[in-house]
């Protein structure tokens, strides 16, 4: 019986006993059987703790504005799996994804693959057949042992390094940084979005001969006014429109995207950089929607570093009574997240993510992890949708509701908001 996309997604979830299984042997073996080559004439790999999806979006928008055919692979998705694979600005169709999964399954034999490995091989198969000028690949987890690292990129970006996924990557930023630095290639550019990247990243770049480009050292960002900023390196500068994506960290992401593109053998004129930066869009990154006179802000932030960026953005805005809808996966540092936002939030709504797979949990278990934090007395809701509805009802007319904590949380909120009149 022929499977549709929904059938395939259910099927690939069951083909490996673990949802996360680090290592390249399985995926490299299947890629060899599929005879996969380079997914595009040029390839950029994007890793980091936060900011990967936005950076990919900037690269895609700028390169397409410059006239190039671009494919981008990102994860996780918000509303539809198809979002993960984009070719020439369009999400992959169900039929294309089904064809890709069929090709992967036919080649794998008895090799077990994770959900992410299936998706990565499917994307690479589709990209190779699309005749891309540029393929942009987002790392799923870490870097060194992530499935996308079977591809030798022409340039690699590490947006930030901070604590997250410690169970797989290590307990400090030096260990995590070394895992992320695994996407660098010898004598190729490695673009770093941290002012002070871990020493492990710089040591690894030096050891393999990668050319490290550091923000604040080799390239710079300078806000000019509310609608302009300057990207600059020695001998070259661009005055660009402020991104539509909110939060000051988006200037860093855009700057890293620019450096990566300039490191490649591509001709992109200044107007294309300006057009790409201005037109970059990606959902649930401080996405603002008004409902019943209340500003709802939806963000995928899910770790302390992302929470600090959220807090900084809130502090930069006119003060408004703010209620938070928070739901997180079981392996997240909820105490660190709440601590970062406590000074900007006036009321908390905790929600369960019981339908988020093995890393989800019900609200009662989640609230137990919130004990001892500023969110300990949060009102409890079965899911993010009901939490959002309650927060909007309780918000003051000039108030704000912030929804964050996971891609699952953001997706549930966007579905609920789209269903509201």
mmCIF file of C-alpha atoms in Angstrom, residues 70-374:
data_model
loop_
_atom_site.group_PDB
_atom_site.id
_atom_site.type_symbol
_atom_site.label_atom_id
_atom_site.label_comp_id
_atom_site.label_asym_id
_atom_site.label_seq_id
_atom_site.Cartn_x
_atom_site.Cartn_y
_atom_site.Cartn_z
ATOM 1 C CA UNK A 70 18.740 28.132 -2.829
ATOM 2 C CA UNK A 71 17.663 25.125 -0.811
ATOM 3 C CA UNK A 72 17.401 25.253 2.964
ATOM 4 C CA UNK A 73 17.041 22.425 5.457
ATOM 5 C CA UNK A 74 15.928 23.345 8.974
ATOM 6 C CA UNK A 75 14.448 21.688 12.042
ATOM 7 C CA UNK A 76 12.231 21.373 13.892
ATOM 8 C CA UNK A 77 9.182 22.654 12.053
ATOM 9 C CA UNK A 78 6.369 24.752 13.471
ATOM 10 C CA UNK A 79 3.130 23.817 11.724
ATOM 11 C CA UNK A 80 3.973 21.441 8.848
ATOM 12 C CA UNK A 81 6.851 19.063 8.237
ATOM 13 C CA UNK A 82 7.161 20.535 4.733
ATOM 14 C CA UNK A 83 8.685 23.686 6.286
ATOM 15 C CA UNK A 84 11.900 21.771 6.920
ATOM 16 C CA UNK A 85 12.817 21.514 3.235
ATOM 17 C CA UNK A 86 12.602 24.641 1.084
ATOM 18 C CA UNK A 87 13.682 24.888 -2.535
ATOM 19 C CA UNK A 88 13.758 28.245 -4.283
ATOM 20 C CA UNK A 89 11.645 29.809 -1.550
ATOM 21 C CA UNK A 90 8.919 27.159 -1.558
ATOM 22 C CA UNK A 91 8.267 24.452 1.033
ATOM 23 C CA UNK A 92 8.685 20.931 -0.348
ATOM 24 C CA UNK A 93 5.458 19.314 -1.509
ATOM 25 C CA UNK A 94 4.026 16.189 0.064
ATOM 26 C CA UNK A 95 4.769 14.300 -3.142
ATOM 27 C CA UNK A 96 8.429 15.349 -3.171
ATOM 28 C CA UNK A 97 8.921 14.385 0.463
ATOM 29 C CA UNK A 98 7.226 11.025 -0.097
ATOM 30 C CA UNK A 99 9.549 10.363 -3.045
ATOM 31 C CA UNK A 100 12.541 11.256 -0.898
ATOM 32 C CA UNK A 101 11.489 9.002 1.965
ATOM 33 C CA UNK A 102 10.882 6.155 -0.487
ATOM 34 C CA UNK A 103 14.423 6.610 -1.837
ATOM 35 C CA UNK A 104 15.895 6.575 1.677
ATOM 36 C CA UNK A 105 13.922 3.516 2.729
ATOM 37 C CA UNK A 106 14.834 1.602 -0.398
ATOM 38 C CA UNK A 107 18.533 2.234 0.231
ATOM 39 C CA UNK A 108 18.768 1.657 3.962
ATOM 40 C CA UNK A 109 18.144 -2.090 3.995
ATOM 41 C CA UNK A 110 18.220 -3.175 7.626
ATOM 42 C CA UNK A 111 20.069 -0.051 8.840
ATOM 43 C CA UNK A 112 17.992 1.687 11.529
ATOM 44 C CA UNK A 113 17.657 5.433 11.060
ATOM 45 C CA UNK A 114 16.237 8.072 13.393
ATOM 46 C CA UNK A 115 13.461 10.443 12.361
ATOM 47 C CA UNK A 116 16.029 13.212 11.875
ATOM 48 C CA UNK A 117 18.366 11.011 9.849
ATOM 49 C CA UNK A 118 15.531 10.032 7.511
ATOM 50 C CA UNK A 119 14.648 13.687 7.091
ATOM 51 C CA UNK A 120 18.234 14.742 6.442
ATOM 52 C CA UNK A 121 18.825 12.120 3.767
ATOM 53 C CA UNK A 122 15.477 12.963 2.163
ATOM 54 C CA UNK A 123 16.418 16.663 2.022
ATOM 55 C CA UNK A 124 19.863 15.957 0.567
ATOM 56 C CA UNK A 125 18.311 13.696 -2.081
ATOM 57 C CA UNK A 126 15.824 16.403 -3.075
ATOM 58 C CA UNK A 127 18.486 19.133 -3.101
ATOM 59 C CA UNK A 128 20.827 17.175 -5.353
ATOM 60 C CA UNK A 129 18.038 16.768 -7.897
ATOM 61 C CA UNK A 130 17.024 20.442 -7.756
ATOM 62 C CA UNK A 131 20.216 21.872 -9.285
ATOM 63 C CA UNK A 132 20.901 24.303 -6.444
ATOM 64 C CA UNK A 133 23.439 27.092 -6.495
ATOM 65 C CA UNK A 134 23.468 27.043 -2.691
ATOM 66 C CA UNK A 135 22.347 24.546 -0.049
ATOM 67 C CA UNK A 136 22.009 25.782 3.541
ATOM 68 C CA UNK A 137 21.923 23.051 6.182
ATOM 69 C CA UNK A 138 20.927 23.646 9.793
ATOM 70 C CA UNK A 139 22.507 21.363 12.375
ATOM 71 C CA UNK A 140 19.919 19.468 14.399
ATOM 72 C CA UNK A 141 21.917 18.786 17.572
ATOM 73 C CA UNK A 142 25.541 19.606 18.339
ATOM 74 C CA UNK A 143 27.523 19.340 15.148
ATOM 75 C CA UNK A 144 30.308 16.769 15.098
ATOM 76 C CA UNK A 145 27.936 13.783 15.196
ATOM 77 C CA UNK A 146 24.879 15.417 13.628
ATOM 78 C CA UNK A 147 23.558 13.873 10.415
ATOM 79 C CA UNK A 148 24.139 17.007 8.305
ATOM 80 C CA UNK A 149 27.859 16.745 9.083
ATOM 81 C CA UNK A 150 28.280 14.019 6.478
ATOM 82 C CA UNK A 151 28.409 16.936 4.027
ATOM 83 C CA UNK A 152 31.625 18.921 3.670
ATOM 84 C CA UNK A 153 30.471 22.529 3.745
ATOM 85 C CA UNK A 154 32.249 25.374 1.981
ATOM 86 C CA UNK A 155 31.593 27.589 5.009
ATOM 87 C CA UNK A 156 30.311 26.902 8.510
ATOM 88 C CA UNK A 157 28.636 29.182 11.039
ATOM 89 C CA UNK A 158 28.438 28.736 14.810
ATOM 90 C CA UNK A 159 25.936 31.359 15.922
ATOM 91 C CA UNK A 160 26.330 31.002 19.703
ATOM 92 C CA UNK A 161 27.552 28.466 22.241
ATOM 93 C CA UNK A 162 25.723 28.126 25.552
ATOM 94 C CA UNK A 163 24.317 25.459 27.835
ATOM 95 C CA UNK A 164 21.671 23.241 26.251
ATOM 96 C CA UNK A 165 21.336 19.526 25.469
ATOM 97 C CA UNK A 166 23.960 18.738 28.116
ATOM 98 C CA UNK A 167 22.932 15.068 28.199
ATOM 99 C CA UNK A 168 24.343 14.684 24.683
ATOM 100 C CA UNK A 169 26.906 17.468 24.297
ATOM 101 C CA UNK A 170 28.636 17.925 27.667
ATOM 102 C CA UNK A 171 28.178 19.895 30.856
ATOM 103 C CA UNK A 172 30.091 23.095 30.059
ATOM 104 C CA UNK A 173 30.484 25.474 27.139
ATOM 105 C CA UNK A 174 33.977 24.194 26.326
ATOM 106 C CA UNK A 175 32.711 20.649 25.770
ATOM 107 C CA UNK A 176 29.624 21.885 23.921
ATOM 108 C CA UNK A 177 31.726 24.236 21.807
ATOM 109 C CA UNK A 178 34.018 21.409 20.720
ATOM 110 C CA UNK A 179 31.019 19.363 19.579
ATOM 111 C CA UNK A 180 29.666 22.306 17.602
ATOM 112 C CA UNK A 181 33.081 23.038 16.093
ATOM 113 C CA UNK A 182 32.949 19.630 14.437
ATOM 114 C CA UNK A 183 31.116 21.206 11.471
ATOM 115 C CA UNK A 184 34.241 23.223 10.557
ATOM 116 C CA UNK A 185 36.370 22.010 7.663
ATOM 117 C CA UNK A 186 40.079 22.367 7.045
ATOM 118 C CA UNK A 187 41.050 25.583 5.303
ATOM 119 C CA UNK A 188 37.410 26.677 5.027
ATOM 120 C CA UNK A 189 35.782 29.692 6.729
ATOM 121 C CA UNK A 190 34.285 29.225 10.202
ATOM 122 C CA UNK A 191 32.110 32.212 11.159
ATOM 123 C CA UNK A 192 31.578 32.773 14.885
ATOM 124 C CA UNK A 193 28.703 34.882 16.235
ATOM 125 C CA UNK A 194 29.930 35.017 19.848
ATOM 126 C CA UNK A 195 32.075 37.942 20.995
ATOM 127 C CA UNK A 196 34.017 35.532 23.187
ATOM 128 C CA UNK A 197 33.672 32.014 21.751
ATOM 129 C CA UNK A 198 34.855 29.055 23.819
ATOM 130 C CA UNK A 199 38.575 28.363 23.608
ATOM 131 C CA UNK A 200 37.759 24.842 22.436
ATOM 132 C CA UNK A 201 36.212 26.233 19.250
ATOM 133 C CA UNK A 202 39.219 28.398 18.458
ATOM 134 C CA UNK A 203 41.677 25.596 19.251
ATOM 135 C CA UNK A 204 39.852 23.215 16.938
ATOM 136 C CA UNK A 205 39.746 25.781 14.128
ATOM 137 C CA UNK A 206 43.488 26.369 14.529
ATOM 138 C CA UNK A 207 44.252 22.650 14.648
ATOM 139 C CA UNK A 208 42.522 21.892 11.339
ATOM 140 C CA UNK A 209 43.478 25.119 9.593
ATOM 141 C CA UNK A 210 39.956 26.538 9.403
ATOM 142 C CA UNK A 211 39.819 30.298 8.935
ATOM 143 C CA UNK A 212 37.919 31.661 11.954
ATOM 144 C CA UNK A 213 35.999 34.899 11.451
ATOM 145 C CA UNK A 214 34.865 36.379 14.781
ATOM 146 C CA UNK A 215 32.213 39.014 15.295
ATOM 147 C CA UNK A 216 33.669 42.010 17.105
ATOM 148 C CA UNK A 217 37.130 41.095 15.852
ATOM 149 C CA UNK A 218 37.026 40.367 12.110
ATOM 150 C CA UNK A 219 33.614 41.830 11.316
ATOM 151 C CA UNK A 220 31.382 44.268 13.170
ATOM 152 C CA UNK A 221 27.791 45.420 13.622
ATOM 153 C CA UNK A 222 26.951 49.044 14.413
ATOM 154 C CA UNK A 223 23.360 50.242 14.936
ATOM 155 C CA UNK A 224 22.833 53.603 13.245
ATOM 156 C CA UNK A 225 19.220 54.525 14.031
ATOM 157 C CA UNK A 226 15.841 52.846 14.331
ATOM 158 C CA UNK A 227 15.783 51.841 10.672
ATOM 159 C CA UNK A 228 19.428 51.347 9.689
ATOM 160 C CA UNK A 229 22.545 49.518 10.833
ATOM 161 C CA UNK A 230 26.035 48.998 9.478
ATOM 162 C CA UNK A 231 27.824 45.741 8.748
ATOM 163 C CA UNK A 232 31.556 46.267 8.479
ATOM 164 C CA UNK A 233 34.816 44.469 7.907
ATOM 165 C CA UNK A 234 38.204 45.902 7.016
ATOM 166 C CA UNK A 235 37.865 47.717 3.702
ATOM 167 C CA UNK A 236 34.156 47.040 3.229
ATOM 168 C CA UNK A 237 30.947 48.173 4.836
ATOM 169 C CA UNK A 238 27.248 47.909 4.124
ATOM 170 C CA UNK A 239 24.531 50.222 5.410
ATOM 171 C CA UNK A 240 21.456 48.023 5.687
ATOM 172 C CA UNK A 241 17.821 48.289 6.745
ATOM 173 C CA UNK A 242 16.965 47.057 10.215
ATOM 174 C CA UNK A 243 15.645 43.481 9.928
ATOM 175 C CA UNK A 244 11.926 42.894 10.220
ATOM 176 C CA UNK A 245 12.852 40.197 12.733
ATOM 177 C CA UNK A 246 12.777 41.769 16.169
ATOM 178 C CA UNK A 247 15.450 41.508 18.904
ATOM 179 C CA UNK A 248 18.922 42.953 18.753
ATOM 180 C CA UNK A 249 20.475 39.486 18.390
ATOM 181 C CA UNK A 250 19.098 39.345 14.853
ATOM 182 C CA UNK A 251 21.786 41.820 13.777
ATOM 183 C CA UNK A 252 24.375 39.218 14.791
ATOM 184 C CA UNK A 253 22.583 36.514 12.857
ATOM 185 C CA UNK A 254 22.335 38.711 9.775
ATOM 186 C CA UNK A 255 25.997 39.681 10.083
ATOM 187 C CA UNK A 256 27.090 36.026 10.236
ATOM 188 C CA UNK A 257 24.962 35.271 7.184
ATOM 189 C CA UNK A 258 26.630 38.105 5.265
ATOM 190 C CA UNK A 259 30.147 36.925 6.119
ATOM 191 C CA UNK A 260 29.358 33.345 5.107
ATOM 192 C CA UNK A 261 27.977 34.455 1.737
ATOM 193 C CA UNK A 262 30.904 36.774 1.094
ATOM 194 C CA UNK A 263 33.309 33.918 1.742
ATOM 195 C CA UNK A 264 31.891 31.980 -1.208
ATOM 196 C CA UNK A 265 32.497 32.408 -4.912
ATOM 197 C CA UNK A 266 29.185 34.213 -5.420
ATOM 198 C CA UNK A 267 28.455 37.678 -6.743
ATOM 199 C CA UNK A 268 25.886 39.414 -4.575
ATOM 200 C CA UNK A 269 25.557 43.167 -4.876
ATOM 201 C CA UNK A 270 24.805 45.578 -2.047
ATOM 202 C CA UNK A 271 21.160 45.959 -3.058
ATOM 203 C CA UNK A 272 20.622 42.198 -2.733
ATOM 204 C CA UNK A 273 22.071 42.237 0.792
ATOM 205 C CA UNK A 274 19.737 45.084 1.717
ATOM 206 C CA UNK A 275 16.716 43.430 0.113
ATOM 207 C CA UNK A 276 17.443 40.063 1.728
ATOM 208 C CA UNK A 277 17.928 41.476 5.218
ATOM 209 C CA UNK A 278 14.770 43.581 4.974
ATOM 210 C CA UNK A 279 12.625 40.722 3.664
ATOM 211 C CA UNK A 280 13.734 37.868 5.917
ATOM 212 C CA UNK A 281 10.778 36.286 7.680
ATOM 213 C CA UNK A 282 10.575 33.293 10.004
ATOM 214 C CA UNK A 283 7.731 32.352 12.313
ATOM 215 C CA UNK A 284 7.711 32.419 16.118
ATOM 216 C CA UNK A 285 10.742 34.653 16.547
ATOM 217 C CA UNK A 286 9.173 37.415 18.616
ATOM 218 C CA UNK A 287 6.174 37.133 16.305
ATOM 219 C CA UNK A 288 3.579 39.712 17.372
ATOM 220 C CA UNK A 289 -0.157 39.142 16.928
ATOM 221 C CA UNK A 290 -2.977 41.187 18.485
ATOM 222 C CA UNK A 291 -6.079 39.476 19.846
ATOM 223 C CA UNK A 292 -8.864 41.230 21.767
ATOM 224 C CA UNK A 293 -6.676 44.298 22.260
ATOM 225 C CA UNK A 294 -3.867 42.220 23.790
ATOM 226 C CA UNK A 295 -0.450 41.939 22.160
ATOM 227 C CA UNK A 296 0.579 38.272 21.954
ATOM 228 C CA UNK A 297 4.264 37.606 21.337
ATOM 229 C CA UNK A 298 5.218 34.065 20.300
ATOM 230 C CA UNK A 299 8.809 32.848 20.461
ATOM 231 C CA UNK A 300 10.523 29.468 20.242
ATOM 232 C CA UNK A 301 13.046 30.387 22.959
ATOM 233 C CA UNK A 302 13.666 27.334 25.146
ATOM 234 C CA UNK A 303 16.934 27.725 27.054
ATOM 235 C CA UNK A 304 18.488 30.326 29.400
ATOM 236 C CA UNK A 305 20.429 32.105 26.653
ATOM 237 C CA UNK A 306 17.265 32.528 24.576
ATOM 238 C CA UNK A 307 15.368 33.639 27.689
ATOM 239 C CA UNK A 308 17.978 36.325 28.360
ATOM 240 C CA UNK A 309 17.482 37.593 24.808
ATOM 241 C CA UNK A 310 13.710 37.643 25.368
ATOM 242 C CA UNK A 311 14.187 39.570 28.606
ATOM 243 C CA UNK A 312 16.461 42.089 26.892
ATOM 244 C CA UNK A 313 13.857 42.666 24.187
ATOM 245 C CA UNK A 314 11.072 43.108 26.751
ATOM 246 C CA UNK A 315 13.215 45.589 28.672
ATOM 247 C CA UNK A 316 13.767 47.590 25.483
ATOM 248 C CA UNK A 317 10.019 47.934 24.909
ATOM 249 C CA UNK A 318 7.598 50.337 26.625
ATOM 250 C CA UNK A 319 6.602 48.741 29.904
ATOM 251 C CA UNK A 320 3.329 46.782 29.664
ATOM 252 C CA UNK A 321 1.805 44.294 32.108
ATOM 253 C CA UNK A 322 3.085 40.958 30.830
ATOM 254 C CA UNK A 323 1.739 37.470 31.379
ATOM 255 C CA UNK A 324 3.840 34.479 30.317
ATOM 256 C CA UNK A 325 2.618 31.185 28.897
ATOM 257 C CA UNK A 326 5.444 28.732 29.464
ATOM 258 C CA UNK A 327 5.717 25.060 28.496
ATOM 259 C CA UNK A 328 9.011 23.209 28.171
ATOM 260 C CA UNK A 329 10.391 19.783 27.351
ATOM 261 C CA UNK A 330 11.708 17.530 30.118
ATOM 262 C CA UNK A 331 15.412 18.141 29.442
ATOM 263 C CA UNK A 332 15.311 21.936 29.619
ATOM 264 C CA UNK A 333 16.741 24.172 32.375
ATOM 265 C CA UNK A 334 13.452 25.692 33.497
ATOM 266 C CA UNK A 335 14.964 27.367 36.564
ATOM 267 C CA UNK A 336 17.497 29.189 34.399
ATOM 268 C CA UNK A 337 14.806 30.254 31.943
ATOM 269 C CA UNK A 338 12.474 31.595 34.641
ATOM 270 C CA UNK A 339 15.325 33.412 36.395
ATOM 271 C CA UNK A 340 16.177 35.247 33.178
ATOM 272 C CA UNK A 341 12.607 36.462 32.658
ATOM 273 C CA UNK A 342 11.362 36.898 36.221
ATOM 274 C CA UNK A 343 11.904 40.659 36.272
ATOM 275 C CA UNK A 344 9.838 41.191 33.120
ATOM 276 C CA UNK A 345 6.858 38.914 33.810
ATOM 277 C CA UNK A 346 3.926 39.833 36.058
ATOM 278 C CA UNK A 347 2.040 36.523 35.949
ATOM 279 C CA UNK A 348 2.813 32.962 34.885
ATOM 280 C CA UNK A 349 0.710 30.303 33.137
ATOM 281 C CA UNK A 350 2.260 26.829 33.044
ATOM 282 C CA UNK A 351 1.156 24.372 30.379
ATOM 283 C CA UNK A 352 1.728 20.697 29.720
ATOM 284 C CA UNK A 353 3.288 19.210 26.598
ATOM 285 C CA UNK A 354 2.073 15.666 27.078
ATOM 286 C CA UNK A 355 1.603 15.225 23.309
ATOM 287 C CA UNK A 356 5.196 16.215 22.472
ATOM 288 C CA UNK A 357 6.560 12.677 22.411
ATOM 289 C CA UNK A 358 9.032 11.122 24.864
ATOM 290 C CA UNK A 359 10.423 14.519 25.889
ATOM 291 C CA UNK A 360 6.990 15.947 26.699
ATOM 292 C CA UNK A 361 5.352 15.952 30.118
ATOM 293 C CA UNK A 362 2.032 16.791 31.753
ATOM 294 C CA UNK A 363 1.532 20.085 33.524
ATOM 295 C CA UNK A 364 1.659 18.651 37.064
ATOM 296 C CA UNK A 365 5.106 17.191 36.451
ATOM 297 C CA UNK A 366 6.206 20.414 34.780
ATOM 298 C CA UNK A 367 5.063 22.542 37.726
ATOM 299 C CA UNK A 368 7.069 20.340 40.091
ATOM 300 C CA UNK A 369 10.190 21.414 38.187
ATOM 301 C CA UNK A 370 9.161 25.056 38.620
ATOM 302 C CA UNK A 371 9.209 24.878 42.408
ATOM 303 C CA UNK A 372 11.670 27.331 43.904
ATOM 304 C CA UNK A 373 11.376 29.698 40.936
ATOM 305 C CA UNK A 374 9.379 32.867 40.329
#
